[in-house]
Amino acid sequence: MAGLGAFPGLPLLLLVSLLWVSGSGASVWPQPQFLSVAPLGGCLLSAGRFRFGYGGASAVGPGCSVLDQAFLRYWELLFPFGRRQAGKDHSDVPVCPNLLVSVAEPGCDGYPSLDSRENYKLTVSEAQMLLTADTVWGALRGLETFTQLPWRDEYGTFYVNKTDVVDFPRFPHRGLLLDTSRHYLPLSAILETLDAMAYNKFNVFHWHIVDDPSFPYESVAFPDLSRKGAYNPATHVYTPTDVKIVLEHARLRGIRVIPEFDTPGHTQSWGPGVPGLLTPCYAGQKLSGAYGPVNPILNTTYEVMTKFFDEVSLVFPDFYIHLGGDEVDFTCWKSNPDIQEFMQKMGFGTNFTMLESFYIQRLLDIVSSYDKGYVVWQEVFDNEVKVKPETVIHVWKENGGSYQEETARVTKAGYRALLSAPWYLNHISYGQDWVGVYQVEPLAFEGTPEQKELVIGGEACMWGEYVDVTNLTPRLWPRAGAVAERLWSNQTVRDLQDAYVRLADFRCLLLRRGIRAEPLFTGYCDHEYNIF
Ligand SMILES: *[C@@H]1O[C@H](CO)[C@@H](O)[C@H](O)[C@H]1NC(C)=O
Ligand SMILES: *[C@@H]1O[C@H](CO)[C@@H](O)[C@H](O)[C@H]1NC(C)=O
Ligand SMILES: *[C@@H]1O[C@H](CO)[C@@H](O)[C@H](O)[C@H]1NC(C)=O
Ligand SMILES: *[C@@H]1O[C@H](CO)[C@@H](O)[C@H](O)[C@H]1NC(C)=O
């Protein structure tokens, strides 16, 4: 459970929301590390004249796919009505110059990685507007910040105040998990989520693509997996082309895609497509007709996994693959006489954790042979499976605060940790549950500074039992924004009243950009969401 029951800040927030009216700009979400906005001055941002451009010293220029396309996108987000944007010319206010973007390192065609630098500096004044970054990924973050700065007067004219920003993320891994197995999410819903992720400076899309209920990933090596395991093999699948579209949409926004193929549990949907892969369960002496987790005692199982992960490691360019490993139910294994015999032969006795470890170790060896790293759910660590030192352990179990202890144990053993336990956004409750999400401090566990260094970030999770395309977006946004700020901004950025005002403002920005984000509380936006 996500433990979001308490809302200590609520009376305060009630008051704030009554007083709050649409601000005059410079509320940025997530809060930059250093932001200074002058209370006056600035310049007029004219749709007719304003352009993004490359700085003279930039190592990348026209033809850089990532930035060329970002310029187009952000220009349209700034001026949704195009060049004929309404507005009055105020001769007393200077017109802003173009925003020049300067990137120090060449490289526009690659993919972002865990090591990519996303720092940037932004200087805005009537004399010059300059965005500098080490990499194109940092430039993308800076463009996002820049487009959150302008404000409009009552005539619809855009202004941007004199502003200085120096910014970088607190954690390098800031992820969001979507579950496309429990409900199929159409491609457009995934692409829209990637857009909104970029607005929040999230940089990892954790694609929990298959699970027990359905197998929508269309495999070239094993086409029967989706043919027999998808809800509908014609309409409810992700074709190789769909996957390429997701990867490129994400790349252009500086977002990594980490696919998850969870085994040996959570694999019911694999069964029909690969006969013999799952363990047959017994009722007494007889086969019951049901199937359990992947059958770990057959050589064919590892042949299937070798071929399957060969494909996966080529399709998904990121170094990391998420291999799951959570919630393995031993009941079926226990019922099966062949498994019992294998256990005796291997000297496992009746310790099924050892059988699970046996499977996972072989799987990890297969995946590392493709030069890939892996992320696994915490049970793999809890069950003492021998993993490579560079494995990332994903902490998800939330039992009365024990995730802090788990993070301490994981990092004490020298593994890197990712936090999701307090960030299960599929859990909802009445009231402002973003507050509990926001108040989490990922490093609030007992440990040395070296241990804290091993926490590479976290992920907001949107499991799909009760979520499909109808409620995905309002359930995600702006609530996931609370996680985004926790992972991007300085640890000291925790003031609930300030966060409320900025998040409410940011939610209005999301509406303007066409994202159907739900309200935090009473209030209004200048531009409400238009269903038509
Ligand atoms: C931006 O400048 C305007 C005046 O031009 C001022 O009213 C507003 O408070 C300034 N915004 C910030 C965040 O200081
Ligand atoms: C499975 O593979 C192992 C090692 O490669 C081999 O010793 C064993 O005989 C194989 N088992 C079967 C049933 O083929
Ligand atoms: C099963 O084996 C694991 C090590 O693989 C060990 O940690 C655990 O205590 C064992 N469980 C039992 C019930 O013996
Ligand atoms: C975070 O903010 C505190 C207080 O303003 C400051 O001392 C610290 O250096 C900041 N951390 C980083 C990484 O900038």
Coordinates of C-alpha atoms and ligand atoms in Angstrom, one line a residue:
M1 CA 0.0 0.0 0.0
A2 CA 1.2 3.5 -0.7
G3 CA 0.5 4.9 2.7
L4 CA -0.8 8.2 1.6
G5 CA -3.4 8.5 4.3
A6 CA -2.2 11.6 6.2
F7 CA -2.5 15.2 4.9
P8 CA -0.8 17.3 7.5
G9 CA -0.7 20.3 5.4
L10 CA -4.4 20.3 4.4
P11 CA -5.8 23.2 6.5
L12 CA -3.1 25.5 5.3
L13 CA -3.6 24.4 1.7
L14 CA -7.3 25.1 1.9
L15 CA -6.6 28.7 2.8
V16 CA -4.0 29.1 0.1
S17 CA -6.3 27.9 -2.6
L18 CA -8.9 30.4 -1.8
L19 CA -6.4 33.2 -2.1
W20 CA -4.7 31.9 -5.1
V21 CA -5.1 33.6 -8.5
S22 CA -3.3 33.0 -11.7
G23 CA 0.3 34.3 -11.1
S24 CA 2.4 36.5 -13.2
G25 CA 4.8 33.9 -14.4
A26 CA 8.1 32.5 -13.1
S27 CA 6.6 29.5 -11.4
V28 CA 8.6 26.6 -12.6
W29 CA 7.9 23.0 -12.0
P30 CA 10.0 21.2 -10.9
Q31 CA 11.8 24.0 -9.0
P32 CA 15.2 24.7 -10.5
Q33 CA 18.3 24.5 -8.3
F34 CA 18.9 28.2 -8.7
L35 CA 16.3 30.6 -10.0
S36 CA 16.3 34.3 -9.8
V37 CA 13.5 36.3 -11.4
A38 CA 13.5 40.1 -11.4
P39 CA 10.3 41.6 -10.2
L40 CA 10.1 43.9 -13.2
G41 CA 11.7 44.7 -16.5
G42 CA 12.1 41.9 -19.0
C43 CA 10.8 41.9 -22.5
L44 CA 7.9 41.2 -24.8
L45 CA 7.8 37.9 -26.4
S46 CA 6.4 38.4 -29.8
A47 CA 5.0 35.5 -31.8
G48 CA 5.8 37.4 -35.0
R49 CA 9.5 37.8 -34.2
F50 CA 10.6 35.3 -31.6
R51 CA 12.6 32.3 -32.7
F52 CA 14.8 29.6 -31.2
G53 CA 18.3 29.5 -32.7
Y54 CA 21.7 28.0 -32.2
G55 CA 24.5 30.0 -30.5
G56 CA 27.6 30.8 -32.5
A57 CA 29.8 28.6 -30.2
S58 CA 27.5 25.7 -30.2
A59 CA 28.9 22.3 -31.0
V60 CA 25.5 21.3 -32.6
G61 CA 23.6 23.4 -35.1
P62 CA 20.8 23.2 -37.7
G63 CA 20.2 19.6 -38.6
C64 CA 20.5 18.4 -35.0
S65 CA 17.3 16.3 -34.8
V66 CA 16.8 16.5 -31.1
L67 CA 17.0 20.3 -30.9
D68 CA 15.5 21.2 -34.4
Q69 CA 12.3 19.3 -33.4
A70 CA 12.4 20.6 -29.8
F71 CA 12.4 24.2 -31.2
L72 CA 9.3 23.5 -33.3
R73 CA 7.5 21.8 -30.4
Y74 CA 8.3 24.5 -27.9
W75 CA 7.5 27.3 -30.3
E76 CA 4.0 25.9 -30.8
L77 CA 3.6 25.4 -27.0
L78 CA 4.5 29.0 -26.5
F79 CA 2.3 30.4 -29.2
P80 CA -0.6 27.9 -29.7
F81 CA -2.4 30.4 -32.0
G82 CA 0.6 30.7 -34.3
R83 CA 2.2 33.9 -35.5
R84 CA -1.0 35.9 -35.5
Q85 CA -1.1 35.6 -31.7
A86 CA -3.4 38.2 -30.2
G87 CA -1.5 40.9 -28.3
K88 CA -1.0 44.6 -28.2
D89 CA 2.3 46.2 -28.9
H90 CA 3.5 48.2 -25.9
S91 CA 6.1 50.5 -27.3
D92 CA 7.5 51.1 -23.8
V93 CA 8.5 47.4 -23.4
P94 CA 11.5 46.1 -25.4
V95 CA 10.9 43.1 -27.7
C96 CA 12.8 40.0 -26.6
P97 CA 15.7 38.8 -28.8
N98 CA 15.8 35.2 -30.0
L99 CA 16.7 32.4 -27.5
L100 CA 20.1 31.1 -28.6
V101 CA 21.0 27.6 -27.5
S102 CA 24.6 26.6 -27.2
V103 CA 25.6 23.0 -26.5
A104 CA 29.2 22.1 -25.6
E105 CA 29.3 18.5 -26.8
P106 CA 28.5 17.3 -30.2
G107 CA 26.0 14.5 -30.6
C108 CA 22.3 14.5 -31.6
D109 CA 21.7 11.1 -32.9
G110 CA 22.4 9.0 -29.8
Y111 CA 20.2 7.9 -26.9
P112 CA 20.3 9.4 -23.4
S113 CA 21.8 7.1 -20.7
L114 CA 22.0 6.9 -16.9
D115 CA 25.3 8.9 -17.2
S116 CA 23.9 11.7 -19.5
R117 CA 24.4 15.2 -18.0
E118 CA 21.3 17.3 -18.0
N119 CA 22.6 20.5 -16.4
Y120 CA 21.9 23.8 -18.1
K121 CA 22.1 27.6 -17.6
L122 CA 19.6 30.1 -18.8
T123 CA 20.0 33.8 -19.0
V124 CA 17.0 35.9 -20.0
S125 CA 17.1 39.6 -20.5
E126 CA 16.0 42.2 -23.0
A127 CA 19.7 42.3 -24.2
Q128 CA 20.2 38.6 -24.7
M129 CA 18.5 35.3 -24.2
L130 CA 21.0 32.4 -23.9
L131 CA 20.7 28.8 -23.0
T132 CA 23.9 26.8 -22.5
A133 CA 24.2 23.1 -21.7
D134 CA 26.8 20.4 -21.9
T135 CA 24.6 18.1 -23.9
V136 CA 21.5 18.2 -26.0
W137 CA 19.7 16.5 -23.1
G138 CA 20.5 19.4 -20.8
A139 CA 19.4 21.8 -23.5
L140 CA 16.0 20.1 -23.6
R141 CA 15.6 20.6 -19.9
G142 CA 16.5 24.2 -20.3
L143 CA 13.9 24.7 -23.1
E144 CA 11.3 23.3 -20.8
T145 CA 12.1 25.7 -18.1
F146 CA 12.3 28.6 -20.5
T147 CA 8.8 28.0 -21.9
Q148 CA 7.4 27.9 -18.3
L149 CA 8.6 31.5 -17.7
P150 CA 6.4 33.7 -19.9
W151 CA 3.2 35.2 -18.6
R152 CA 0.4 37.1 -20.3
D153 CA -1.3 40.4 -19.5
E154 CA -5.0 40.9 -19.9
Y155 CA -4.6 41.8 -23.6
G156 CA -2.9 38.5 -24.2
T157 CA 0.6 39.9 -24.7
F158 CA 3.4 37.6 -23.6
Y159 CA 6.2 38.9 -21.4
V160 CA 9.2 37.2 -19.8
N161 CA 11.0 38.8 -16.9
K162 CA 14.8 39.1 -16.5
T163 CA 15.7 35.7 -15.2
D164 CA 18.7 33.6 -14.4
V165 CA 18.6 29.9 -13.9
V166 CA 21.4 27.4 -13.1
D167 CA 20.0 24.0 -13.0
F168 CA 20.8 20.3 -12.7
P169 CA 18.9 17.2 -11.5
R170 CA 19.4 15.8 -8.0
F171 CA 19.0 12.2 -9.1
P172 CA 19.9 10.8 -12.6
H173 CA 17.1 8.3 -12.8
R174 CA 13.6 9.9 -12.7
G175 CA 11.2 7.4 -14.0
L176 CA 7.6 6.6 -14.6
L177 CA 6.1 3.1 -15.0
L178 CA 3.2 2.3 -17.2
D179 CA 1.6 -1.1 -17.2
T180 CA 0.3 -2.1 -20.6
S181 CA -0.6 -5.6 -19.7
R182 CA -3.5 -5.3 -17.3
H183 CA -5.1 -2.8 -19.7
Y184 CA -3.8 -2.2 -23.2
L185 CA -2.8 1.5 -23.6
P186 CA -3.1 2.8 -27.2
L187 CA 0.1 4.1 -28.7
S188 CA -1.3 7.7 -28.5
A189 CA -1.7 7.4 -24.7
I190 CA 1.9 6.4 -24.4
L191 CA 3.1 9.2 -26.6
E192 CA 1.1 11.8 -24.7
T193 CA 2.5 10.4 -21.4
L194 CA 6.0 10.9 -22.8
D195 CA 5.1 14.5 -23.7
A196 CA 3.9 15.2 -20.1
M197 CA 6.9 13.4 -18.7
A198 CA 9.2 15.8 -20.6
Y199 CA 7.2 18.8 -19.1
N200 CA 8.0 17.3 -15.7
K201 CA 11.7 16.6 -16.6
F202 CA 11.2 12.8 -16.1
N203 CA 13.8 10.9 -18.0
V204 CA 13.0 7.2 -17.8
F205 CA 9.9 5.5 -19.2
H206 CA 9.8 2.1 -17.5
W207 CA 7.6 0.1 -19.8
H208 CA 6.0 -2.8 -17.9
I209 CA 4.9 -4.1 -21.2
V210 CA 3.7 -7.7 -20.4
D211 CA 2.4 -9.4 -17.3
D212 CA -0.1 -12.2 -16.4
P213 CA -3.2 -10.7 -18.1
S214 CA -1.9 -10.0 -21.6
F215 CA 1.2 -10.1 -23.8
P216 CA 0.9 -7.1 -26.2
Y217 CA 4.6 -7.0 -27.2
E218 CA 4.8 -8.4 -30.7
S219 CA 8.0 -10.6 -30.8
V220 CA 9.6 -11.4 -34.1
A221 CA 11.3 -14.5 -32.7
F222 CA 8.1 -15.7 -30.9
P223 CA 5.1 -14.3 -32.8
D224 CA 2.8 -16.7 -31.0
L225 CA 3.4 -14.8 -27.7
S226 CA 1.2 -11.9 -28.8
R227 CA -0.9 -13.9 -31.3
K228 CA -2.1 -16.1 -28.4
G229 CA -1.3 -13.9 -25.4
A230 CA -2.6 -10.4 -26.4
Y231 CA -6.2 -9.4 -25.6
N232 CA -6.6 -9.0 -29.3
P233 CA -3.7 -9.9 -31.6
A234 CA -4.8 -7.5 -34.3
T235 CA -5.7 -4.4 -32.2
H236 CA -4.2 -4.8 -28.8
V237 CA -0.5 -5.2 -29.6
Y238 CA 2.7 -3.1 -30.0
T239 CA 4.2 -3.9 -33.4
P240 CA 7.9 -3.5 -34.0
T241 CA 7.0 -0.2 -35.7
D242 CA 5.0 0.9 -32.7
V243 CA 8.0 0.2 -30.4
K244 CA 10.3 2.2 -32.8
I245 CA 7.8 5.1 -32.6
V246 CA 7.9 5.0 -28.8
L247 CA 11.7 4.8 -28.7
E248 CA 12.1 7.8 -31.0
H249 CA 9.4 9.9 -29.4
A250 CA 11.1 9.3 -26.1
R251 CA 14.6 9.9 -27.4
L252 CA 13.6 13.3 -28.9
R253 CA 12.5 14.3 -25.4
G254 CA 15.6 13.0 -23.6
I255 CA 13.7 10.0 -22.2
R256 CA 15.2 6.5 -21.8
V257 CA 13.0 3.5 -22.4
I258 CA 13.6 0.6 -20.1
P259 CA 11.4 -2.4 -21.0
E260 CA 10.3 -4.9 -18.3
F261 CA 9.9 -8.5 -19.1
D262 CA 9.0 -9.9 -15.7
T263 CA 9.8 -13.6 -15.0
P264 CA 9.5 -16.2 -13.6
G265 CA 6.3 -15.1 -12.0
H266 CA 3.7 -12.8 -13.6
T267 CA 4.0 -14.9 -16.8
Q268 CA 0.5 -16.4 -17.4
S269 CA 0.1 -14.6 -20.7
W270 CA 3.4 -16.2 -22.0
G271 CA 1.9 -19.7 -21.6
P272 CA -0.3 -20.1 -24.7
G273 CA 2.4 -18.8 -27.1
V274 CA 5.2 -21.0 -25.8
P275 CA 3.9 -24.4 -24.8
G276 CA 6.0 -26.1 -22.1
L277 CA 7.4 -22.8 -20.8
L278 CA 5.2 -22.6 -17.7
T279 CA 5.2 -25.2 -14.9
P280 CA 2.2 -27.5 -15.0
C281 CA 0.5 -27.6 -11.6
Y282 CA -0.8 -30.7 -9.9
A283 CA -3.9 -31.4 -7.8
G284 CA -2.7 -34.5 -5.8
Q285 CA -1.3 -37.0 -8.2
K286 CA -3.0 -35.5 -11.3
L287 CA -2.3 -32.5 -13.5
S288 CA -4.8 -29.7 -12.5
G289 CA -4.8 -28.0 -15.9
A290 CA -3.4 -24.8 -14.3
Y291 CA 0.0 -23.4 -14.9
G292 CA 2.4 -21.7 -12.5
P293 CA 5.6 -19.6 -13.0
V294 CA 8.1 -20.3 -15.7
N295 CA 9.4 -23.9 -15.4
P296 CA 13.0 -23.5 -14.1
I297 CA 14.0 -27.2 -14.5
L298 CA 13.9 -27.5 -18.3
N299 CA 16.7 -26.7 -20.6
T300 CA 14.2 -25.5 -23.2
T301 CA 13.2 -22.7 -20.8
Y302 CA 16.7 -21.2 -21.1
E303 CA 16.8 -21.7 -24.8
V304 CA 13.6 -19.7 -25.1
M305 CA 14.9 -17.0 -22.8
T306 CA 18.2 -16.8 -24.7
K307 CA 16.4 -16.3 -28.0
F308 CA 13.8 -13.9 -26.6
F309 CA 16.3 -11.6 -24.7
D310 CA 18.6 -11.6 -27.7
E311 CA 15.7 -9.9 -29.6
V312 CA 14.8 -7.6 -26.6
S313 CA 18.4 -6.5 -26.2
L314 CA 18.6 -5.5 -29.9
V315 CA 15.1 -3.8 -30.0
F316 CA 15.6 -1.6 -26.9
P317 CA 18.8 0.5 -27.1
D318 CA 19.1 1.3 -23.4
F319 CA 21.8 -0.4 -21.4
Y320 CA 19.3 -1.6 -18.8
I321 CA 16.5 -4.1 -19.1
H322 CA 14.1 -4.6 -16.1
L323 CA 13.9 -8.4 -15.4
G324 CA 11.2 -8.3 -12.7
G325 CA 11.6 -11.2 -10.4
D326 CA 8.8 -10.2 -8.0
E327 CA 6.1 -12.1 -6.2
V328 CA 6.9 -15.6 -7.3
D329 CA 4.2 -17.9 -6.0
F330 CA 5.7 -21.3 -5.0
T331 CA 2.4 -23.2 -4.7
C332 CA 2.5 -24.7 -8.2
W333 CA 6.2 -25.5 -8.0
K334 CA 5.5 -27.3 -4.8
S335 CA 2.7 -29.4 -6.3
N336 CA 4.8 -30.7 -9.2
P337 CA 6.6 -34.0 -8.7
D338 CA 9.3 -33.3 -11.4
I339 CA 10.2 -30.1 -9.7
Q340 CA 10.3 -31.9 -6.3
E341 CA 12.7 -34.4 -7.8
F342 CA 14.9 -31.7 -9.4
M343 CA 15.0 -30.0 -6.0
Q344 CA 16.4 -33.2 -4.4
K345 CA 18.9 -33.7 -7.1
M346 CA 20.2 -30.1 -6.8
G347 CA 20.3 -30.3 -3.0
F348 CA 17.7 -27.6 -2.5
G349 CA 15.6 -29.7 -0.2
T350 CA 12.3 -27.9 0.1
N351 CA 13.8 -24.4 -0.1
F352 CA 12.0 -23.0 -3.1
T353 CA 13.8 -19.7 -2.8
M354 CA 16.9 -21.6 -3.9
L355 CA 15.0 -22.8 -7.0
E356 CA 14.0 -19.2 -7.8
S357 CA 17.6 -18.1 -7.4
F358 CA 18.7 -20.9 -9.7
Y359 CA 16.4 -19.6 -12.4
I360 CA 17.2 -16.0 -11.9
Q361 CA 21.0 -16.5 -11.9
R362 CA 20.8 -18.3 -15.2
L363 CA 18.6 -15.6 -16.7
L364 CA 21.0 -12.9 -15.5
D365 CA 23.9 -14.7 -17.1
I366 CA 21.9 -14.8 -20.4
V367 CA 21.1 -11.1 -20.3
S368 CA 24.6 -10.0 -19.3
S369 CA 26.0 -12.0 -22.2
Y370 CA 24.3 -9.5 -24.4
D371 CA 26.2 -6.7 -22.7
K372 CA 23.1 -5.4 -20.9
G373 CA 22.7 -4.3 -17.4
Y374 CA 19.6 -5.1 -15.4
V375 CA 17.2 -3.8 -12.9
V376 CA 15.3 -6.3 -10.7
W377 CA 12.5 -5.9 -8.1
Q378 CA 13.7 -6.2 -4.5
E379 CA 12.7 -9.8 -3.9
V380 CA 15.7 -10.9 -6.0
F381 CA 18.0 -9.1 -3.5
D382 CA 15.8 -10.3 -0.5
N383 CA 16.2 -13.9 -1.6
E384 CA 19.9 -13.6 -1.8
V385 CA 20.2 -14.3 -5.5
K386 CA 23.8 -13.8 -6.6
V387 CA 23.8 -10.8 -8.9
K388 CA 26.4 -8.7 -10.6
P389 CA 27.6 -5.8 -8.4
E390 CA 26.2 -3.2 -10.9
T391 CA 22.7 -4.6 -10.6
V392 CA 20.1 -2.0 -9.7
I393 CA 17.6 -3.1 -7.0
H394 CA 14.1 -1.6 -7.3
V395 CA 12.5 -1.1 -3.9
W396 CA 8.7 -1.4 -4.1
K397 CA 7.4 -3.0 -0.9
E398 CA 5.7 -0.5 1.4
N399 CA 5.0 -2.0 4.9
G400 CA 4.8 0.7 7.6
G401 CA 7.9 2.5 6.4
S402 CA 10.1 -0.5 5.9
Y403 CA 11.2 0.7 2.5
Q404 CA 13.7 2.9 4.2
E405 CA 15.2 -0.2 6.0
E406 CA 15.2 -2.0 2.7
T407 CA 17.0 0.8 1.0
A408 CA 19.5 0.8 3.8
R409 CA 20.1 -3.0 3.4
V410 CA 20.4 -2.8 -0.4
T411 CA 22.9 0.0 -0.4
K412 CA 24.8 -1.5 2.6
A413 CA 25.3 -4.5 0.4
G414 CA 26.8 -2.2 -2.2
Y415 CA 24.0 -2.2 -4.7
R416 CA 22.4 0.7 -6.4
A417 CA 18.8 1.4 -5.4
L418 CA 15.7 2.8 -7.1
L419 CA 12.8 3.9 -5.0
S420 CA 9.1 3.3 -5.9
A421 CA 7.5 2.0 -2.6
P422 CA 5.9 5.3 -1.6
W423 CA 5.1 6.3 -5.2
Y424 CA 2.3 3.9 -6.3
L425 CA 0.1 6.5 -7.9
N426 CA -2.4 3.9 -9.0
H427 CA -3.5 4.1 -5.3
I428 CA -5.9 6.9 -4.9
S429 CA -7.8 8.4 -2.0
Y430 CA -10.0 11.4 -1.3
G431 CA -8.2 14.6 -0.8
Q432 CA -4.8 16.0 -1.8
D433 CA -2.8 12.8 -1.9
W434 CA 0.1 14.5 -3.8
V435 CA 1.2 15.8 -0.4
G436 CA 2.2 12.4 0.9
V437 CA 4.0 11.7 -2.3
Y438 CA 5.8 15.0 -2.2
Q439 CA 6.9 14.7 1.4
V440 CA 8.9 11.5 0.8
E441 CA 12.6 12.0 1.2
P442 CA 14.5 9.2 -0.7
L443 CA 17.6 9.5 1.4
A444 CA 15.9 9.4 4.8
F445 CA 17.3 6.1 5.8
E446 CA 20.2 5.1 8.1
G447 CA 23.3 4.8 6.2
T448 CA 26.7 6.3 5.3
P449 CA 27.2 9.0 2.7
E450 CA 28.5 6.3 0.4
Q451 CA 25.3 4.4 0.8
K452 CA 23.2 7.5 -0.1
E453 CA 25.3 7.9 -3.2
L454 CA 24.0 4.5 -4.3
V455 CA 20.4 5.7 -4.6
I456 CA 20.2 6.6 -8.2
G457 CA 16.6 7.9 -8.1
G458 CA 13.1 6.6 -8.2
E459 CA 10.0 5.9 -10.3
A460 CA 6.4 6.8 -10.0
C461 CA 4.3 3.7 -10.8
M462 CA 0.9 3.5 -12.5
W463 CA -0.2 -0.1 -12.3
G464 CA -3.1 -0.9 -14.6
E465 CA -5.6 -3.0 -12.6
Y466 CA -8.1 -0.1 -12.6
V467 CA -6.4 2.2 -15.2
D468 CA -6.9 2.3 -18.9
V469 CA -6.8 5.2 -21.4
T470 CA -10.0 6.7 -20.0
N471 CA -8.4 7.6 -16.6
L472 CA -4.7 7.3 -17.1
T473 CA -3.9 11.0 -17.7
P474 CA -5.9 12.6 -14.9
R475 CA -4.7 10.0 -12.4
L476 CA -1.1 10.6 -13.4
W477 CA -1.0 14.4 -13.6
P478 CA -0.3 16.5 -11.8
R479 CA 0.2 13.9 -9.0
A480 CA 3.3 12.4 -10.7
G481 CA 4.7 15.9 -10.7
A482 CA 5.2 15.6 -7.0
V483 CA 7.6 12.7 -7.6
A484 CA 9.2 14.6 -10.5
E485 CA 10.0 17.6 -8.2
R486 CA 11.3 15.3 -5.4
L487 CA 13.7 13.7 -7.8
W488 CA 14.8 16.8 -9.6
S489 CA 14.9 19.6 -7.1
N490 CA 17.1 20.3 -4.1
Q491 CA 16.3 18.3 -1.0
T492 CA 15.5 21.5 0.8
V493 CA 12.6 22.3 -1.6
R494 CA 9.7 21.0 0.6
D495 CA 7.5 24.0 1.4
L496 CA 4.0 22.7 0.9
Q497 CA 2.4 26.1 0.4
D498 CA 4.8 27.2 -2.2
A499 CA 4.6 23.8 -3.9
Y500 CA 0.8 24.0 -3.9
V501 CA 0.8 27.3 -5.7
R502 CA 3.4 26.2 -8.3
L503 CA 1.8 22.8 -8.9
A504 CA -1.6 24.4 -9.3
D505 CA -0.1 26.8 -11.8
F506 CA 1.8 24.0 -13.6
R507 CA -1.4 22.0 -13.8
C508 CA -2.9 25.0 -15.7
L509 CA 0.1 24.9 -18.0
L510 CA -0.6 21.2 -18.6
L511 CA -4.2 22.0 -19.5
R512 CA -3.1 24.7 -21.9
R513 CA -0.8 22.1 -23.5
G514 CA -3.7 19.7 -23.9
I515 CA -2.9 17.3 -21.0
R516 CA -6.1 16.4 -19.1
A517 CA -4.6 16.9 -15.6
E518 CA -6.9 16.7 -12.7
P519 CA -7.3 19.6 -10.2
L520 CA -5.5 19.7 -6.9
F521 CA -8.4 21.5 -5.2
T522 CA -11.0 24.3 -5.8
G523 CA -9.9 27.0 -8.1
Y524 CA -9.7 27.7 -11.9
C525 CA -7.4 28.0 -14.8
D526 CA -7.5 30.9 -17.3
H527 CA -7.6 28.2 -20.0
E528 CA -9.8 25.4 -18.9
Y529 CA -9.5 22.1 -20.7
N530 CA -11.5 22.1 -23.9
I531 CA -13.1 18.7 -24.6
F532 CA -13.8 19.7 -28.2
Ligands
LIG1 C1 7.6 40.0 -13.5 O1 7.5 41.3 -13.8 C2 6.2 41.9 -13.6 C3 6.3 43.4 -14.0 O2 6.7 43.5 -15.3 C4 5.9 41.8 -12.1 O3 4.6 42.3 -11.9 C5 6.0 40.3 -11.7 O4 5.8 40.2 -10.3 C6 7.3 39.8 -12.0 N1 7.3 38.3 -11.7 C7 8.1 37.9 -10.8 C8 8.0 36.4 -10.5 O5 8.8 38.5 -10.1
LIG2 C1 20.3 -29.9 -19.8 O1 21.6 -29.2 -20.0 C2 22.6 -29.8 -19.2 C3 23.8 -28.9 -19.4 O2 23.9 -28.3 -20.6 C4 22.8 -31.2 -19.6 O3 23.8 -31.7 -18.7 C5 21.5 -32.0 -19.4 O4 21.7 -33.3 -19.8 C6 20.4 -31.3 -20.2 N1 19.2 -32.0 -19.8 C7 18.3 -32.5 -20.7 C8 17.1 -33.1 -20.2 O5 18.6 -32.4 -21.9
LIG3 C1 16.5 -20.8 1.7 O1 17.8 -20.5 1.1 C2 18.1 -19.1 1.2 C3 19.4 -18.9 0.5 O2 19.3 -19.2 -0.8 C4 18.2 -18.7 2.7 O3 18.5 -17.4 2.8 C5 16.9 -19.1 3.4 O4 17.1 -18.9 4.8 C6 16.5 -20.5 3.1 N1 15.2 -20.7 3.7 C7 14.9 -21.7 4.5 C8 13.5 -21.8 5.0 O5 15.8 -22.5 4.9
LIG4 C1 20.6 22.7 -1.7 O1 20.2 23.8 -1.0 C2 21.0 24.0 0.2 C3 20.4 25.2 0.9 O2 20.1 26.2 0.1 C4 22.5 24.3 -0.2 O3 23.3 24.5 0.9 C5 23.0 23.1 -1.0 O4 24.3 23.4 -1.5 C6 22.0 22.8 -2.2 N1 22.4 21.6 -2.9 C7 22.9 21.6 -4.1 C8 23.3 20.3 -4.6 O5 23.0 22.6 -4.8

